[in-house]
Amino acid sequence: MQKKTVYVLMPRNSRAWRGAEALWVTAAGWAGAAEQHYGSSWIGTSDTVAKAEDVLHYPLGSTTVVNTDKKGKYPWLPMVFKTLLKDILLKRSQPKEWAIEKDGPWKDETVKMVWEQHDLFPGPGYKIAKKLKVPFVLYVHGPAVWEASKWGVKRPVWGNWLEKNIEAASLKRADLVACVTEEVRQKLIDMGVQEHKTLVSPMSVDNKLFYPGKDVQHLKKELKIEHKTVIGWTGSFRSFHGLDTVVKAFLKIHKNHPDTVLILVGDGSEKEHIERLVHKMELQHVVLFPGRKPFAEIPDYVACFDIALVSAKTAEGFHYSPIKLREYMAAGKAAIAPLAGDLPLQFTEGEQVLFYEAGNEEHLESRLQLLINDVPFRNALGRNANEFVTSSSTWLHELKKVIAKLEANTL
């Protein structure tokens, strides 16, 4: 009897999405869930085929994150033309035949589903699913043109054409389009995806990687944070995270609680700005920047936290599903998150998380004060968070939702 499997496809090469590692973590999460449910899964990129545990170390190659604030190789070229050039090169980078279409051990297994990460230009998922006569699922963090425009990326004329003729066409042919938030779902419907083919499926967590009680004394000793109250954040340093608000709130916290430290794990275009702000406030001895870490090391850093933060500059246009929040919760950490997007609909204030008004330094400070002063409440919040996530919000739960939706749509 052949083993059952799922193809999880990422429509770029194994070195792509540097600085956006959450996309690779997402692929690994869905592949790991498929392996639990069916017994096997394979992750295909344009240049290779891998297993979930391998993809947790993606992207391959240099760990340097490019500072997108700098002018780049061609400072004289207007940004709109750079964007056009990138789009052309992205399209040309796609091979005629993908690695997973070639012979390999994955060919000896019975494919039950093809899952593909949505991108500006689609991968081979639809073609493969049609050939194998299995369901084709697209997973969408945000339609590419629409999401990039929120970040200020301009695609005059060709952007509308791409959205209508490439993105929308790809989305409409999927058997199911799973997306991270309700705002994204409404955008997909506006683009022509049939409502019954959409499903909100937020970013989730692998609770075999993030769990309470992880022994990290070695790391605490290395960071010199033993016997400290640790406030922590993980992610990519981008302007929309509003980390300046976090640092300003921490300044007031540290004055009242000198045993506190703030750890900001990651890299990105805004890191230098935040480091300068920390030095200006003379906090460099209590704000740590460990730098970008392989995802396999992130659970250890989260285990060092007493209080874990999700930050946002504003609630306006917050269409994201922050993967870090469920990672914190699975690890049993008391988490503070912005009152934004779908988060207030998914979690209960004071039971699983604490919310603060995005960008509001004083409100964030008050939330931190509460968790520092009331340790029993902080511990209870972490326990409740862990119980909630492990019982209803892992990647396996999301996979089962997709399977149930596909079955319901065929009735």
mmCIF file with all atom_site columns, C-alpha atoms in Angstrom, residues 251-375:
data_model
loop_
_atom_site.group_PDB
_atom_site.id
_atom_site.type_symbol
_atom_site.label_atom_id
_atom_site.label_alt_id
_atom_site.label_comp_id
_atom_site.label_asym_id
_atom_site.label_entity_id
_atom_site.label_seq_id
_atom_site.pdbx_PDB_ins_code
_atom_site.Cartn_x
_atom_site.Cartn_y
_atom_site.Cartn_z
_atom_site.occupancy
_atom_site.B_iso_or_equiv
_atom_site.pdbx_formal_charge
_atom_site.auth_seq_id
_atom_site.auth_comp_id
_atom_site.auth_asym_id
_atom_site.auth_atom_id
_atom_site.pdbx_PDB_model_num
ATOM 1   C CA . LEU A 1 251 ? 12.373  53.167 29.252 1.00 0.00 ? 251 LEU A CA 1
ATOM 2   C CA . LYS A 1 252 ? 9.622   54.004 31.764 1.00 0.00 ? 252 LYS A CA 1
ATOM 3   C CA . ILE A 1 253 ? 9.302   50.372 32.859 1.00 0.00 ? 253 ILE A CA 1
ATOM 4   C CA . HIS A 1 254 ? 13.011  50.043 33.543 1.00 0.00 ? 254 HIS A CA 1
ATOM 5   C CA . LYS A 1 255 ? 13.076  53.155 35.710 1.00 0.00 ? 255 LYS A CA 1
ATOM 6   C CA . ASN A 1 256 ? 10.524  51.534 38.037 1.00 0.00 ? 256 ASN A CA 1
ATOM 7   C CA . HIS A 1 257 ? 11.836  47.965 37.638 1.00 0.00 ? 257 HIS A CA 1
ATOM 8   C CA . PRO A 1 258 ? 15.636  48.000 37.258 1.00 0.00 ? 258 PRO A CA 1
ATOM 9   C CA . ASP A 1 259 ? 15.734  44.176 37.110 1.00 0.00 ? 259 ASP A CA 1
ATOM 10  C CA . THR A 1 260 ? 14.029  44.201 33.682 1.00 0.00 ? 260 THR A CA 1
ATOM 11  C CA . VAL A 1 261 ? 15.720  43.618 30.336 1.00 0.00 ? 261 VAL A CA 1
ATOM 12  C CA . LEU A 1 262 ? 14.364  43.881 26.806 1.00 0.00 ? 262 LEU A CA 1
ATOM 13  C CA . ILE A 1 263 ? 15.447  41.392 24.125 1.00 0.00 ? 263 ILE A CA 1
ATOM 14  C CA . LEU A 1 264 ? 14.751  42.145 20.461 1.00 0.00 ? 264 LEU A CA 1
ATOM 15  C CA . VAL A 1 265 ? 15.605  39.093 18.345 1.00 0.00 ? 265 VAL A CA 1
ATOM 16  C CA . GLY A 1 266 ? 15.943  39.561 14.609 1.00 0.00 ? 266 GLY A CA 1
ATOM 17  C CA . ASP A 1 267 ? 17.268  41.794 11.871 1.00 0.00 ? 267 ASP A CA 1
ATOM 18  C CA . GLY A 1 268 ? 15.921  44.139 9.225  1.00 0.00 ? 268 GLY A CA 1
ATOM 19  C CA . SER A 1 269 ? 15.926  47.606 7.741  1.00 0.00 ? 269 SER A CA 1
ATOM 20  C CA . GLU A 1 270 ? 14.807  49.361 10.950 1.00 0.00 ? 270 GLU A CA 1
ATOM 21  C CA . LYS A 1 271 ? 17.340  47.739 13.269 1.00 0.00 ? 271 LYS A CA 1
ATOM 22  C CA . GLU A 1 272 ? 19.946  50.498 13.024 1.00 0.00 ? 272 GLU A CA 1
ATOM 23  C CA . HIS A 1 273 ? 17.277  53.108 13.800 1.00 0.00 ? 273 HIS A CA 1
ATOM 24  C CA . ILE A 1 274 ? 16.138  51.203 16.900 1.00 0.00 ? 274 ILE A CA 1
ATOM 25  C CA . GLU A 1 275 ? 19.731  50.700 18.050 1.00 0.00 ? 275 GLU A CA 1
ATOM 26  C CA . ARG A 1 276 ? 20.344  54.452 17.776 1.00 0.00 ? 276 ARG A CA 1
ATOM 27  C CA . LEU A 1 277 ? 17.184  55.128 19.778 1.00 0.00 ? 277 LEU A CA 1
ATOM 28  C CA . VAL A 1 278 ? 18.330  52.705 22.487 1.00 0.00 ? 278 VAL A CA 1
ATOM 29  C CA . HIS A 1 279 ? 21.710  54.476 22.730 1.00 0.00 ? 279 HIS A CA 1
ATOM 30  C CA . LYS A 1 280 ? 20.046  57.882 22.820 1.00 0.00 ? 280 LYS A CA 1
ATOM 31  C CA . MET A 1 281 ? 17.957  56.721 25.797 1.00 0.00 ? 281 MET A CA 1
ATOM 32  C CA . GLU A 1 282 ? 21.069  55.164 27.425 1.00 0.00 ? 282 GLU A CA 1
ATOM 33  C CA . LEU A 1 283 ? 19.464  51.731 27.554 1.00 0.00 ? 283 LEU A CA 1
ATOM 34  C CA . GLN A 1 284 ? 22.173  49.815 25.715 1.00 0.00 ? 284 GLN A CA 1
ATOM 35  C CA . HIS A 1 285 ? 23.101  47.853 28.848 1.00 0.00 ? 285 HIS A CA 1
ATOM 36  C CA . VAL A 1 286 ? 19.560  46.471 29.269 1.00 0.00 ? 286 VAL A CA 1
ATOM 37  C CA . VAL A 1 287 ? 18.284  46.193 25.668 1.00 0.00 ? 287 VAL A CA 1
ATOM 38  C CA . LEU A 1 288 ? 19.827  43.216 23.899 1.00 0.00 ? 288 LEU A CA 1
ATOM 39  C CA . PHE A 1 289 ? 20.064  42.665 20.133 1.00 0.00 ? 289 PHE A CA 1
ATOM 40  C CA . PRO A 1 290 ? 21.059  39.022 19.563 1.00 0.00 ? 290 PRO A CA 1
ATOM 41  C CA . GLY A 1 291 ? 20.613  39.505 15.811 1.00 0.00 ? 291 GLY A CA 1
ATOM 42  C CA . ARG A 1 292 ? 19.008  37.266 13.232 1.00 0.00 ? 292 ARG A CA 1
ATOM 43  C CA . LYS A 1 293 ? 18.813  33.660 14.374 1.00 0.00 ? 293 LYS A CA 1
ATOM 44  C CA . PRO A 1 294 ? 17.933  30.474 12.484 1.00 0.00 ? 294 PRO A CA 1
ATOM 45  C CA . PHE A 1 295 ? 14.336  29.582 13.200 1.00 0.00 ? 295 PHE A CA 1
ATOM 46  C CA . ALA A 1 296 ? 15.467  26.382 14.913 1.00 0.00 ? 296 ALA A CA 1
ATOM 47  C CA . GLU A 1 297 ? 16.948  28.595 17.680 1.00 0.00 ? 297 GLU A CA 1
ATOM 48  C CA . ILE A 1 298 ? 13.905  30.859 18.144 1.00 0.00 ? 298 ILE A CA 1
ATOM 49  C CA . PRO A 1 299 ? 12.095  28.506 20.585 1.00 0.00 ? 299 PRO A CA 1
ATOM 50  C CA . ASP A 1 300 ? 15.059  28.809 22.968 1.00 0.00 ? 300 ASP A CA 1
ATOM 51  C CA . TYR A 1 301 ? 14.936  32.602 22.903 1.00 0.00 ? 301 TYR A CA 1
ATOM 52  C CA . VAL A 1 302 ? 11.176  32.642 23.446 1.00 0.00 ? 302 VAL A CA 1
ATOM 53  C CA . ALA A 1 303 ? 11.652  30.271 26.390 1.00 0.00 ? 303 ALA A CA 1
ATOM 54  C CA . CYS A 1 304 ? 13.840  32.963 28.006 1.00 0.00 ? 304 CYS A CA 1
ATOM 55  C CA . PHE A 1 305 ? 10.995  35.497 27.983 1.00 0.00 ? 305 PHE A CA 1
ATOM 56  C CA . ASP A 1 306 ? 8.747   36.255 30.956 1.00 0.00 ? 306 ASP A CA 1
ATOM 57  C CA . ILE A 1 307 ? 6.591   38.626 28.908 1.00 0.00 ? 307 ILE A CA 1
ATOM 58  C CA . ALA A 1 308 ? 6.340   38.383 25.114 1.00 0.00 ? 308 ALA A CA 1
ATOM 59  C CA . LEU A 1 309 ? 5.374   41.209 22.769 1.00 0.00 ? 309 LEU A CA 1
ATOM 60  C CA . VAL A 1 310 ? 3.654   41.574 19.443 1.00 0.00 ? 310 VAL A CA 1
ATOM 61  C CA . SER A 1 311 ? 3.997   45.175 18.281 1.00 0.00 ? 311 SER A CA 1
ATOM 62  C CA . ALA A 1 312 ? 2.339   47.350 15.651 1.00 0.00 ? 312 ALA A CA 1
ATOM 63  C CA . LYS A 1 313 ? 2.727   50.982 14.691 1.00 0.00 ? 313 LYS A CA 1
ATOM 64  C CA . THR A 1 314 ? -0.994  51.349 14.002 1.00 0.00 ? 314 THR A CA 1
ATOM 65  C CA . ALA A 1 315 ? -4.163  49.262 13.834 1.00 0.00 ? 315 ALA A CA 1
ATOM 66  C CA . GLU A 1 316 ? -5.053  50.750 10.461 1.00 0.00 ? 316 GLU A CA 1
ATOM 67  C CA . GLY A 1 317 ? -4.722  48.255 7.620  1.00 0.00 ? 317 GLY A CA 1
ATOM 68  C CA . PHE A 1 318 ? -3.561  45.489 9.983  1.00 0.00 ? 318 PHE A CA 1
ATOM 69  C CA . HIS A 1 319 ? -4.350  42.483 7.780  1.00 0.00 ? 319 HIS A CA 1
ATOM 70  C CA . TYR A 1 320 ? -1.619  40.270 9.204  1.00 0.00 ? 320 TYR A CA 1
ATOM 71  C CA . SER A 1 321 ? -1.733  37.121 11.282 1.00 0.00 ? 321 SER A CA 1
ATOM 72  C CA . PRO A 1 322 ? 1.450   37.336 13.391 1.00 0.00 ? 322 PRO A CA 1
ATOM 73  C CA . ILE A 1 323 ? 2.949   33.876 13.729 1.00 0.00 ? 323 ILE A CA 1
ATOM 74  C CA . LYS A 1 324 ? 4.966   34.984 16.746 1.00 0.00 ? 324 LYS A CA 1
ATOM 75  C CA . LEU A 1 325 ? 1.838   35.392 18.898 1.00 0.00 ? 325 LEU A CA 1
ATOM 76  C CA . ARG A 1 326 ? 0.852   31.722 18.761 1.00 0.00 ? 326 ARG A CA 1
ATOM 77  C CA . GLU A 1 327 ? 4.494   30.734 19.236 1.00 0.00 ? 327 GLU A CA 1
ATOM 78  C CA . TYR A 1 328 ? 4.627   32.782 22.439 1.00 0.00 ? 328 TYR A CA 1
ATOM 79  C CA . MET A 1 329 ? 1.330   31.302 23.603 1.00 0.00 ? 329 MET A CA 1
ATOM 80  C CA . ALA A 1 330 ? 2.337   27.712 22.876 1.00 0.00 ? 330 ALA A CA 1
ATOM 81  C CA . ALA A 1 331 ? 5.480   28.329 24.937 1.00 0.00 ? 331 ALA A CA 1
ATOM 82  C CA . GLY A 1 332 ? 3.264   29.336 27.851 1.00 0.00 ? 332 GLY A CA 1
ATOM 83  C CA . LYS A 1 333 ? 4.288   32.992 27.833 1.00 0.00 ? 333 LYS A CA 1
ATOM 84  C CA . ALA A 1 334 ? 2.153   35.927 28.919 1.00 0.00 ? 334 ALA A CA 1
ATOM 85  C CA . ALA A 1 335 ? 1.714   37.844 25.674 1.00 0.00 ? 335 ALA A CA 1
ATOM 86  C CA . ILE A 1 336 ? 0.775   41.437 24.904 1.00 0.00 ? 336 ILE A CA 1
ATOM 87  C CA . ALA A 1 337 ? -0.611  42.122 21.427 1.00 0.00 ? 337 ALA A CA 1
ATOM 88  C CA . PRO A 1 338 ? -2.034  45.128 19.559 1.00 0.00 ? 338 PRO A CA 1
ATOM 89  C CA . LEU A 1 339 ? -5.773  45.679 19.453 1.00 0.00 ? 339 LEU A CA 1
ATOM 90  C CA . ALA A 1 340 ? -5.790  45.266 15.691 1.00 0.00 ? 340 ALA A CA 1
ATOM 91  C CA . GLY A 1 341 ? -7.052  43.133 12.827 1.00 0.00 ? 341 GLY A CA 1
ATOM 92  C CA . ASP A 1 342 ? -8.619  39.785 13.686 1.00 0.00 ? 342 ASP A CA 1
ATOM 93  C CA . LEU A 1 343 ? -6.716  39.390 16.968 1.00 0.00 ? 343 LEU A CA 1
ATOM 94  C CA . PRO A 1 344 ? -9.528  40.665 19.252 1.00 0.00 ? 344 PRO A CA 1
ATOM 95  C CA . LEU A 1 345 ? -11.901 38.225 17.532 1.00 0.00 ? 345 LEU A CA 1
ATOM 96  C CA . GLN A 1 346 ? -9.588  35.265 18.019 1.00 0.00 ? 346 GLN A CA 1
ATOM 97  C CA . PHE A 1 347 ? -8.457  35.755 21.622 1.00 0.00 ? 347 PHE A CA 1
ATOM 98  C CA . THR A 1 348 ? -10.094 36.865 24.859 1.00 0.00 ? 348 THR A CA 1
ATOM 99  C CA . GLU A 1 349 ? -8.619  39.859 26.679 1.00 0.00 ? 349 GLU A CA 1
ATOM 100 C CA . GLY A 1 350 ? -7.311  38.946 30.122 1.00 0.00 ? 350 GLY A CA 1
ATOM 101 C CA . GLU A 1 351 ? -7.756  35.207 29.555 1.00 0.00 ? 351 GLU A CA 1
ATOM 102 C CA . GLN A 1 352 ? -5.351  34.307 26.754 1.00 0.00 ? 352 GLN A CA 1
ATOM 103 C CA . VAL A 1 353 ? -3.614  37.613 25.966 1.00 0.00 ? 353 VAL A CA 1
ATOM 104 C CA . LEU A 1 354 ? -3.516  41.260 27.000 1.00 0.00 ? 354 LEU A CA 1
ATOM 105 C CA . PHE A 1 355 ? -4.270  43.853 24.335 1.00 0.00 ? 355 PHE A CA 1
ATOM 106 C CA . TYR A 1 356 ? -2.978  47.402 23.969 1.00 0.00 ? 356 TYR A CA 1
ATOM 107 C CA . GLU A 1 357 ? -3.837  50.192 21.577 1.00 0.00 ? 357 GLU A CA 1
ATOM 108 C CA . ALA A 1 358 ? -1.377  49.929 18.700 1.00 0.00 ? 358 ALA A CA 1
ATOM 109 C CA . GLY A 1 359 ? 1.169   52.733 18.804 1.00 0.00 ? 359 GLY A CA 1
ATOM 110 C CA . ASN A 1 360 ? 0.066   53.880 22.274 1.00 0.00 ? 360 ASN A CA 1
ATOM 111 C CA . GLU A 1 361 ? 3.182   54.022 24.431 1.00 0.00 ? 361 GLU A CA 1
ATOM 112 C CA . GLU A 1 362 ? 1.312   54.715 27.693 1.00 0.00 ? 362 GLU A CA 1
ATOM 113 C CA . HIS A 1 363 ? -1.143  51.863 27.206 1.00 0.00 ? 363 HIS A CA 1
ATOM 114 C CA . LEU A 1 364 ? 1.651   49.415 26.408 1.00 0.00 ? 364 LEU A CA 1
ATOM 115 C CA . GLU A 1 365 ? 3.514   50.575 29.524 1.00 0.00 ? 365 GLU A CA 1
ATOM 116 C CA . SER A 1 366 ? 0.428   49.959 31.687 1.00 0.00 ? 366 SER A CA 1
ATOM 117 C CA . ARG A 1 367 ? 0.046   46.430 30.279 1.00 0.00 ? 367 ARG A CA 1
ATOM 118 C CA . LEU A 1 368 ? 3.696   45.705 31.042 1.00 0.00 ? 368 LEU A CA 1
ATOM 119 C CA . GLN A 1 369 ? 3.327   47.115 34.550 1.00 0.00 ? 369 GLN A CA 1
ATOM 120 C CA . LEU A 1 370 ? 0.378   44.830 35.213 1.00 0.00 ? 370 LEU A CA 1
ATOM 121 C CA . LEU A 1 371 ? 2.269   41.688 34.210 1.00 0.00 ? 371 LEU A CA 1
ATOM 122 C CA . ILE A 1 372 ? 5.428   42.672 36.091 1.00 0.00 ? 372 ILE A CA 1
ATOM 123 C CA . ASN A 1 373 ? 3.568   43.511 39.306 1.00 0.00 ? 373 ASN A CA 1
ATOM 124 C CA . ASP A 1 374 ? 1.166   40.550 39.282 1.00 0.00 ? 374 ASP A CA 1
ATOM 125 C CA . VAL A 1 375 ? 3.241   37.406 38.776 1.00 0.00 ? 375 VAL A CA 1
#
